[in-house]
C-alpha cells in the first residue's frame, strides 16, 4: 500500500506540478491524506469522489490504527533495545484480509489507470502545443 500510494502521489505531482515527487516516510495516514489532496484536484464530480473514497478511507484508517508506520507486517519486532512485538494482533482472518486487500488493490489499480491516463493526456497536449508553436517534439 505504501509504495502504491507513493507511486500515485508521484504521478499526480507530475500531472499537477510537473515534478515527480513524494514525501519520505512510511506513515500510511500521511500518504493517504497527501494522495487524497492531490487526487481530488483531478475529479469534477464531488459526489462521485466521496462515494468512491468513503469506504477506502475507512479501510485506510483501520490499517493505520493497526500499523501506523507501515512497519508491523515487515518486521516481527520493533527497533530499539526492548524488542517488543511490532503489533498486538494475535490472530488474523486471512480470508477476510485477502478479500479486503483485493478490494483495496482494485481501488489502487483504478486510480493507477486514472493517473497514467492523465499523464498521457498531459504529455500529448504538451507535444501538440510544442508542435503548434514550432518547437518540434
Short mmCIF file of C-alpha atoms in Angstrom, two decimals:
data_model
loop_
_atom_site.label_atom_id
_atom_site.label_comp_id
_atom_site.label_asym_id
_atom_site.label_seq_id
_atom_site.Cartn_x
_atom_site.Cartn_y
_atom_site.Cartn_z
CA UNK A 1 0.00 0.00 0.00
CA UNK A 2 2.74 2.40 0.96
CA UNK A 3 4.61 2.02 -2.32
CA UNK A 4 1.41 2.14 -4.35
CA UNK A 5 0.35 5.42 -2.76
CA UNK A 6 3.84 6.86 -3.23
CA UNK A 7 3.64 5.95 -6.93
CA UNK A 8 0.20 7.56 -7.25
CA UNK A 9 1.38 10.69 -5.41
CA UNK A 10 4.42 10.89 -7.67
CA UNK A 11 2.26 10.63 -10.81
CA UNK A 12 -0.26 13.18 -9.52
CA UNK A 13 2.53 15.60 -8.64
CA UNK A 14 3.88 15.25 -12.16
CA UNK A 15 0.46 15.83 -13.70
CA UNK A 16 -0.39 18.79 -11.45
CA UNK A 17 3.03 20.33 -10.75
CA UNK A 18 5.38 18.97 -13.45
CA UNK A 19 7.57 17.33 -10.76
CA UNK A 20 7.89 13.67 -9.84
CA UNK A 21 7.99 13.81 -6.05
CA UNK A 22 6.51 12.28 -2.92
CA UNK A 23 7.11 12.59 0.81
CA UNK A 24 9.56 10.42 2.64
CA UNK A 25 8.45 8.14 5.42
CA UNK A 26 6.15 5.20 5.91
CA UNK A 27 3.17 6.86 7.61
CA UNK A 28 0.10 5.44 5.84
CA UNK A 29 -2.16 8.20 7.13
CA UNK A 30 0.13 10.93 5.83
CA UNK A 31 0.47 9.22 2.45
CA UNK A 32 -3.29 8.68 2.20
CA UNK A 33 -4.02 12.32 3.04
CA UNK A 34 -1.47 13.55 0.50
CA UNK A 35 -2.90 11.24 -2.16
CA UNK A 36 -6.48 12.42 -1.47
CA UNK A 37 -5.45 16.10 -1.50
CA UNK A 38 -3.80 15.73 -4.91
CA UNK A 39 -6.31 13.32 -6.44
CA UNK A 40 -9.31 15.48 -5.53
CA UNK A 41 -7.91 18.11 -7.87
CA UNK A 42 -8.45 15.76 -10.80
CA UNK A 43 -12.14 14.99 -10.20
CA UNK A 44 -15.03 17.21 -11.20
CA UNK A 45 -17.86 15.24 -9.57
CA UNK A 46 -17.55 15.69 -5.79
CA UNK A 47 -20.43 13.28 -5.02
CA UNK A 48 -18.83 10.51 -7.09
CA UNK A 49 -15.49 11.19 -5.47
CA UNK A 50 -16.96 10.88 -1.97
CA UNK A 51 -18.77 7.67 -2.91
CA UNK A 52 -15.54 6.13 -4.24
CA UNK A 53 -13.35 7.26 -1.37
CA UNK A 54 -15.52 6.83 1.71
CA UNK A 55 -15.12 3.03 2.04
CA UNK A 56 -11.40 3.20 1.28
CA UNK A 57 -10.96 5.98 3.82
CA UNK A 58 -12.37 3.63 6.47
CA UNK A 59 -10.02 0.84 5.39
CA UNK A 60 -7.03 3.15 5.48
CA UNK A 61 -7.94 4.28 8.98
CA UNK A 62 -8.18 0.65 10.07
CA UNK A 63 -4.82 -0.23 8.51
CA UNK A 64 -3.29 2.88 10.05
CA UNK A 65 -4.68 2.03 13.51
CA UNK A 66 -3.08 -1.43 13.30
CA UNK A 67 0.17 -0.40 11.61
CA UNK A 68 0.63 3.41 11.56
CA UNK A 69 4.21 3.42 10.29
CA UNK A 70 3.74 0.50 7.87
CA UNK A 71 6.33 -1.48 9.78
CA UNK A 72 4.45 -4.13 11.79
CA UNK A 73 3.97 -6.53 8.91
CA UNK A 74 7.53 -6.00 7.69
CA UNK A 75 9.32 -6.75 10.94
CA UNK A 76 8.36 -9.18 13.70
CA UNK A 77 9.78 -6.89 16.41
CA UNK A 78 10.26 -3.16 16.82
CA UNK A 79 13.52 -1.22 16.86
CA UNK A 80 15.43 -0.33 19.97
CA UNK A 81 16.86 -2.33 22.86
CA UNK A 82 13.49 -3.57 24.03
CA UNK A 83 12.49 -5.70 21.06
CA UNK A 84 8.75 -5.82 21.67
CA UNK A 85 6.47 -7.42 19.13
CA UNK A 86 5.65 -4.94 16.42
CA UNK A 87 1.86 -5.25 16.77
CA UNK A 88 -0.64 -6.74 19.18
CA UNK A 89 -2.67 -8.75 16.68
CA UNK A 90 -2.96 -12.28 18.00
CA UNK A 91 -4.82 -13.68 15.02
CA UNK A 92 -5.66 -12.65 11.51
CA UNK A 93 -8.60 -13.81 9.43
CA UNK A 94 -6.66 -14.44 6.24
CA UNK A 95 -9.75 -14.95 4.09
CA UNK A 96 -11.19 -11.60 5.17
CA UNK A 97 -7.79 -9.93 4.83
CA UNK A 98 -7.46 -11.27 1.27
CA UNK A 99 -10.97 -10.07 0.34
CA UNK A 100 -10.41 -6.61 1.81
CA UNK A 101 -6.97 -6.29 0.30
CA UNK A 102 -8.31 -7.33 -3.12
CA UNK A 103 -10.87 -4.51 -2.90
CA UNK A 104 -8.17 -2.05 -1.91
CA UNK A 105 -5.99 -3.32 -4.75
CA UNK A 106 -8.87 -2.74 -7.22
CA UNK A 107 -9.17 0.85 -5.94
CA UNK A 108 -5.42 1.38 -6.34
CA UNK A 109 -5.38 -0.14 -9.84
CA UNK A 110 -8.33 2.02 -10.88
CA UNK A 111 -6.52 5.13 -9.69
CA UNK A 112 -3.27 3.98 -11.22
CA UNK A 113 -5.03 3.82 -14.60
CA UNK A 114 -6.64 7.22 -13.91
CA UNK A 115 -3.31 8.87 -13.07
CA UNK A 116 -1.45 7.39 -16.02
CA UNK A 117 -4.29 8.42 -18.32
CA UNK A 118 -3.99 11.98 -17.01
CA UNK A 119 -0.22 11.91 -17.59
CA UNK A 120 -0.70 10.58 -21.13
CA UNK A 121 -3.24 13.32 -21.88
CA UNK A 122 -0.91 15.98 -20.46
CA UNK A 123 2.08 14.75 -22.45
CA UNK A 124 0.01 14.54 -25.65
CA UNK A 125 -1.30 18.07 -25.09
CA UNK A 126 2.22 19.35 -24.39
CA UNK A 127 3.53 17.70 -27.57
CA UNK A 128 0.75 19.24 -29.65
CA UNK A 129 1.39 22.66 -28.14
CA UNK A 130 5.16 22.40 -28.77
CA UNK A 131 4.50 21.29 -32.35
CA UNK A 132 1.97 24.09 -32.98
CA UNK A 133 4.40 26.64 -31.61
CA UNK A 134 7.24 25.35 -33.80
CA UNK A 135 9.35 23.80 -31.04
CA UNK A 136 9.28 20.33 -32.58
CA UNK A 137 8.91 17.22 -30.47
#
